[in-house]
Short mmCIF file of C-alpha atoms in Angstrom, two decimals:
data_model
loop_
_atom_site.label_atom_id
_atom_site.label_comp_id
_atom_site.label_asym_id
_atom_site.label_seq_id
_atom_site.Cartn_x
_atom_site.Cartn_y
_atom_site.Cartn_z
CA MET A 1 0.25 -7.23 -12.59
CA SER A 2 3.24 -9.19 -13.34
CA PRO A 3 5.91 -10.01 -10.70
CA PRO A 4 9.25 -7.97 -10.70
CA THR A 5 11.76 -8.89 -13.36
CA THR A 6 15.54 -8.07 -13.92
CA ALA A 7 15.75 -4.98 -15.92
CA THR A 8 18.10 -5.26 -19.16
CA PRO A 9 20.64 -2.50 -19.69
CA ALA A 10 18.25 -0.69 -21.85
CA GLU A 11 15.32 -1.01 -19.65
CA SER A 12 17.29 0.43 -16.56
CA THR A 13 17.80 3.60 -18.45
CA ARG A 14 14.08 4.24 -18.77
CA ARG A 15 12.82 7.17 -16.85
CA PHE A 16 9.55 7.28 -14.92
CA ASN A 17 8.12 9.79 -12.20
CA ILE A 18 4.46 9.91 -10.37
CA VAL A 19 2.85 12.56 -11.34
CA SER A 20 -0.35 14.07 -9.16
CA GLY A 21 -3.47 15.84 -10.65
CA TYR A 22 -4.79 16.46 -13.89
CA LEU A 23 -2.79 15.56 -17.31
CA PRO A 24 -3.68 16.26 -20.76
CA GLY A 25 -4.91 12.81 -22.01
CA ILE A 26 -5.19 11.01 -18.88
CA LEU A 27 -9.00 10.02 -19.43
CA GLY A 28 -8.20 8.50 -23.12
CA ARG A 29 -5.07 6.84 -21.74
CA THR A 30 -6.80 5.44 -18.81
CA VAL A 31 -9.82 4.01 -20.95
CA ALA A 32 -6.99 2.88 -23.53
CA MET A 33 -4.92 0.94 -20.79
CA HIS A 34 -8.06 -0.92 -19.41
CA LEU A 35 -9.16 -1.71 -22.96
CA ASP A 36 -6.10 -3.23 -23.68
CA TYR A 37 -6.21 -5.78 -21.02
CA TYR A 38 -9.90 -6.08 -20.36
CA SER A 39 -10.91 -6.57 -24.06
CA GLY A 40 -8.43 -9.72 -24.44
CA PRO A 41 -9.16 -13.37 -24.03
CA ASP A 42 -9.37 -13.36 -20.57
CA PHE A 43 -12.52 -10.99 -20.14
CA GLN A 44 -13.55 -9.92 -23.79
CA TRP A 45 -15.09 -6.61 -22.30
CA GLY A 46 -16.00 -4.76 -25.13
CA VAL A 47 -18.31 -1.35 -25.97
CA GLU A 48 -20.13 -1.79 -22.74
CA PHE A 49 -16.95 -1.66 -20.60
CA GLU A 50 -15.46 1.23 -22.58
CA ALA A 51 -18.55 3.50 -22.51
CA GLY A 52 -19.15 2.82 -18.97
CA LEU A 53 -15.52 3.66 -18.08
CA ALA A 54 -15.24 6.56 -20.15
CA LYS A 55 -18.56 8.00 -18.66
CA SER A 56 -17.80 7.46 -15.30
CA LEU A 57 -14.14 9.18 -15.89
CA SER A 58 -15.64 12.09 -17.80
CA ALA A 59 -18.19 12.83 -14.95
CA PHE A 60 -14.98 12.30 -12.15
CA ILE A 61 -12.27 14.34 -13.98
CA PRO A 62 -13.73 17.75 -13.79
CA ARG A 63 -14.10 17.09 -10.09
CA LEU A 64 -10.43 17.19 -9.38
CA ASP A 65 -10.34 20.56 -8.34
CA ASN A 66 -11.98 19.37 -5.21
CA PRO A 67 -9.34 18.75 -2.76
CA ILE A 68 -10.81 15.73 -1.35
CA ASN A 69 -10.29 14.10 -4.96
CA ALA A 70 -7.02 13.22 -6.39
CA ALA A 71 -5.23 11.43 -9.43
CA TRP A 72 -1.91 10.35 -10.08
CA SER A 73 -0.02 9.31 -13.15
CA ALA A 74 3.06 6.94 -13.86
CA VAL A 75 4.70 8.92 -16.69
CA GLU A 76 7.73 7.74 -18.53
CA GLU A 77 9.76 10.49 -19.94
CA HIS A 78 11.74 9.78 -23.42
CA ALA A 79 15.18 11.22 -22.92
CA THR A 80 15.73 12.12 -26.80
CA SER A 81 12.40 13.72 -27.26
CA GLY A 82 11.36 14.96 -24.04
CA LYS A 83 7.89 13.54 -24.54
CA LEU A 84 5.85 12.23 -21.64
CA ASP A 85 3.84 9.09 -21.96
CA ILE A 86 1.30 8.06 -19.14
CA VAL A 87 1.71 4.21 -18.33
CA GLY A 88 -0.21 4.16 -15.49
CA VAL A 89 -2.93 5.73 -13.42
CA ILE A 90 -4.91 5.60 -10.35
CA PHE A 91 -7.86 7.96 -8.87
CA ILE A 92 -9.44 8.70 -5.45
CA ASP A 93 -12.84 9.83 -5.19
CA GLY A 94 -13.61 11.45 -2.07
CA GLU A 95 -16.77 12.86 -2.72
CA ASN A 96 -18.51 9.42 -2.76
CA LEU A 97 -21.71 10.70 -4.96
CA ASN A 98 -22.90 7.35 -5.33
CA ASN A 99 -23.87 7.00 -1.69
CA PRO A 100 -25.85 9.91 -0.59
CA ASP A 101 -25.91 8.96 2.84
CA SER A 102 -22.43 9.28 3.43
CA VAL A 103 -20.67 12.44 4.39
CA PRO A 104 -18.24 13.84 1.97
CA GLY A 105 -14.47 13.13 3.03
CA SER A 106 -15.37 10.38 5.18
CA ILE A 107 -15.42 7.46 2.44
CA ALA A 108 -12.64 7.67 -0.51
CA ASN A 109 -13.26 5.33 -3.43
CA LEU A 110 -10.02 3.98 -5.39
CA LYS A 111 -10.86 3.65 -8.62
CA ALA A 112 -9.36 2.88 -12.28
CA TYR A 113 -5.98 1.58 -11.24
CA ILE A 114 -4.01 0.20 -13.98
CA VAL A 115 -0.68 -0.11 -15.30
CA ASP A 116 0.24 -0.45 -18.79
CA GLU A 117 1.30 -3.87 -19.68
CA SER A 118 4.52 -2.58 -21.21
CA VAL A 119 6.02 -1.39 -17.90
CA ARG A 120 5.10 -3.88 -15.26
CA GLY A 121 7.75 -5.02 -12.87
CA PHE A 122 9.26 -1.46 -12.69
CA GLY A 123 7.53 -1.05 -9.33
CA LEU A 124 5.10 1.56 -10.62
CA GLY A 125 1.51 -0.21 -9.31
CA ARG A 126 3.33 -0.13 -5.89
CA LYS A 127 4.29 3.68 -6.22
CA LEU A 128 0.52 4.71 -7.54
CA LEU A 129 -0.90 2.92 -4.54
CA ASP A 130 1.54 4.18 -2.25
CA ALA A 131 0.77 7.76 -3.31
CA ALA A 132 -3.09 7.02 -3.18
CA MET A 133 -3.10 5.56 0.32
CA ALA A 134 -0.63 8.63 1.55
CA PHE A 135 -3.48 10.74 0.30
CA VAL A 136 -6.21 8.81 2.15
CA ARG A 137 -4.57 8.90 5.43
CA GLU A 138 -3.55 12.70 5.17
CA LYS A 139 -7.29 13.84 4.31
CA GLY A 140 -8.27 12.01 7.01
CA PHE A 141 -10.74 9.49 5.46
CA SER A 142 -12.24 6.82 7.61
CA GLU A 143 -12.54 4.24 5.13
CA CYS A 144 -11.33 3.59 1.32
CA ARG A 145 -13.25 1.15 -0.80
CA LEU A 146 -12.33 -0.54 -4.18
CA TRP A 147 -13.59 -3.41 -6.50
CA THR A 148 -11.34 -5.76 -8.23
CA VAL A 149 -11.62 -8.48 -10.30
CA LYS A 150 -10.89 -12.01 -8.06
CA SER A 151 -8.68 -13.50 -10.72
CA LEU A 152 -6.08 -10.99 -10.21
CA ALA A 153 -4.09 -12.41 -7.75
CA VAL A 154 -1.08 -10.19 -7.58
CA ALA A 155 -3.51 -6.91 -7.28
CA ARG A 156 -5.16 -8.50 -4.73
CA ARG A 157 -1.71 -9.27 -2.77
CA MET A 158 -1.10 -5.41 -3.20
CA TYR A 159 -4.08 -4.54 -1.69
CA GLU A 160 -4.08 -6.62 1.29
CA ALA A 161 -0.48 -5.52 1.57
CA ALA A 162 -1.79 -1.94 2.00
CA GLY A 163 -4.20 -2.82 4.83
CA PHE A 164 -7.21 -3.76 2.78
CA ARG A 165 -9.65 -6.33 3.47
CA ALA A 166 -12.11 -8.31 1.34
CA VAL A 167 -15.58 -8.17 2.65
CA THR A 168 -17.72 -9.36 -0.09
CA GLU A 169 -17.54 -10.99 -3.51
CA GLU A 170 -20.14 -11.37 -6.16
CA PHE A 171 -20.38 -12.53 -9.84
CA SER A 172 -21.23 -9.90 -12.86
CA ASP A 173 -22.13 -10.03 -15.97
CA ARG A 174 -22.39 -6.29 -16.69
CA TYR A 175 -19.88 -6.09 -19.60
CA GLY A 176 -21.00 -9.36 -21.21
CA GLU A 177 -18.22 -12.05 -20.17
CA GLY A 178 -18.82 -12.69 -16.46
CA ALA A 179 -16.55 -12.43 -13.77
CA TRP A 180 -16.09 -12.74 -9.96
CA VAL A 181 -15.54 -9.43 -8.53
CA VAL A 182 -14.44 -8.49 -4.83
CA GLU A 183 -15.12 -5.57 -2.66
CA TYR A 184 -11.76 -4.42 -0.72
CA ARG A 185 -12.17 -1.90 2.12
CA TRP A 186 -9.30 -0.12 4.06
CA GLN A 187 -10.70 1.16 7.51
CA ARG A 188 -8.41 3.62 9.62
CA GLU A 189 -9.21 1.56 12.75
CA ASP A 190 -7.94 -1.59 11.15
CA GLU A 191 -4.19 -0.18 10.49
CA GLY A 192 -2.09 -2.86 11.96
CA ALA A 193 -4.69 -5.50 12.85
CA SER A 194 -4.27 -8.86 11.50
CA GLY A 195 -6.13 -12.05 11.09
CA GLN A 196 -8.74 -13.57 8.68
CA HIS A 197 -11.81 -11.99 7.74
CA GLU A 198 -14.89 -13.81 6.71
CA VAL A 199 -15.97 -12.97 3.25
CA GLU A 200 -19.70 -12.37 2.04
CA SER A 201 -20.49 -14.24 -1.27
CA THR A 202 -23.39 -13.49 -3.47
CA GLY A 203 -24.58 -13.94 -7.05
CA LYS A 204 -24.58 -17.13 -9.32
#
């Protein structure tokens, strides 16, 4: 995510809203925004990444009717046509099906969070993250987890400002071109705490 920039007169008239729940096209736009970024020269992630993300979201989106799962979209409304474009997304998976030992509703997973390159600098990333974390608190989750690429320094600062702390990092080459990834966790009992935490490092 890029730092905020001063809007031009044309940019200042753009209209954005944060919308919760399923929206038509949310799966396709989420995959497309991720590919626009991660298929570029910095990562060069291709078919394995696209197929894996699409498979994960295809399994998750039908579960949005469960009240411990949620999605938010940053939507741009075009004044002349009334058309709505999804320009950012964030998801909370509260069922934690990948960890059968956990109790549904106790650990939330934040996933597929991204803002389109064309609208960075409007504060939409912060608004999406704020909406997701308000949901985590409201539903009483004790913990929220996410994975992010280590080189995404701006995103990592946002997570840390929201109360997440890095707990482990590892080298991943599952999508071809390798990258260091970091797991972050937010814990309810840590809110308001400060200080440095040791990060476990694994991998190559």
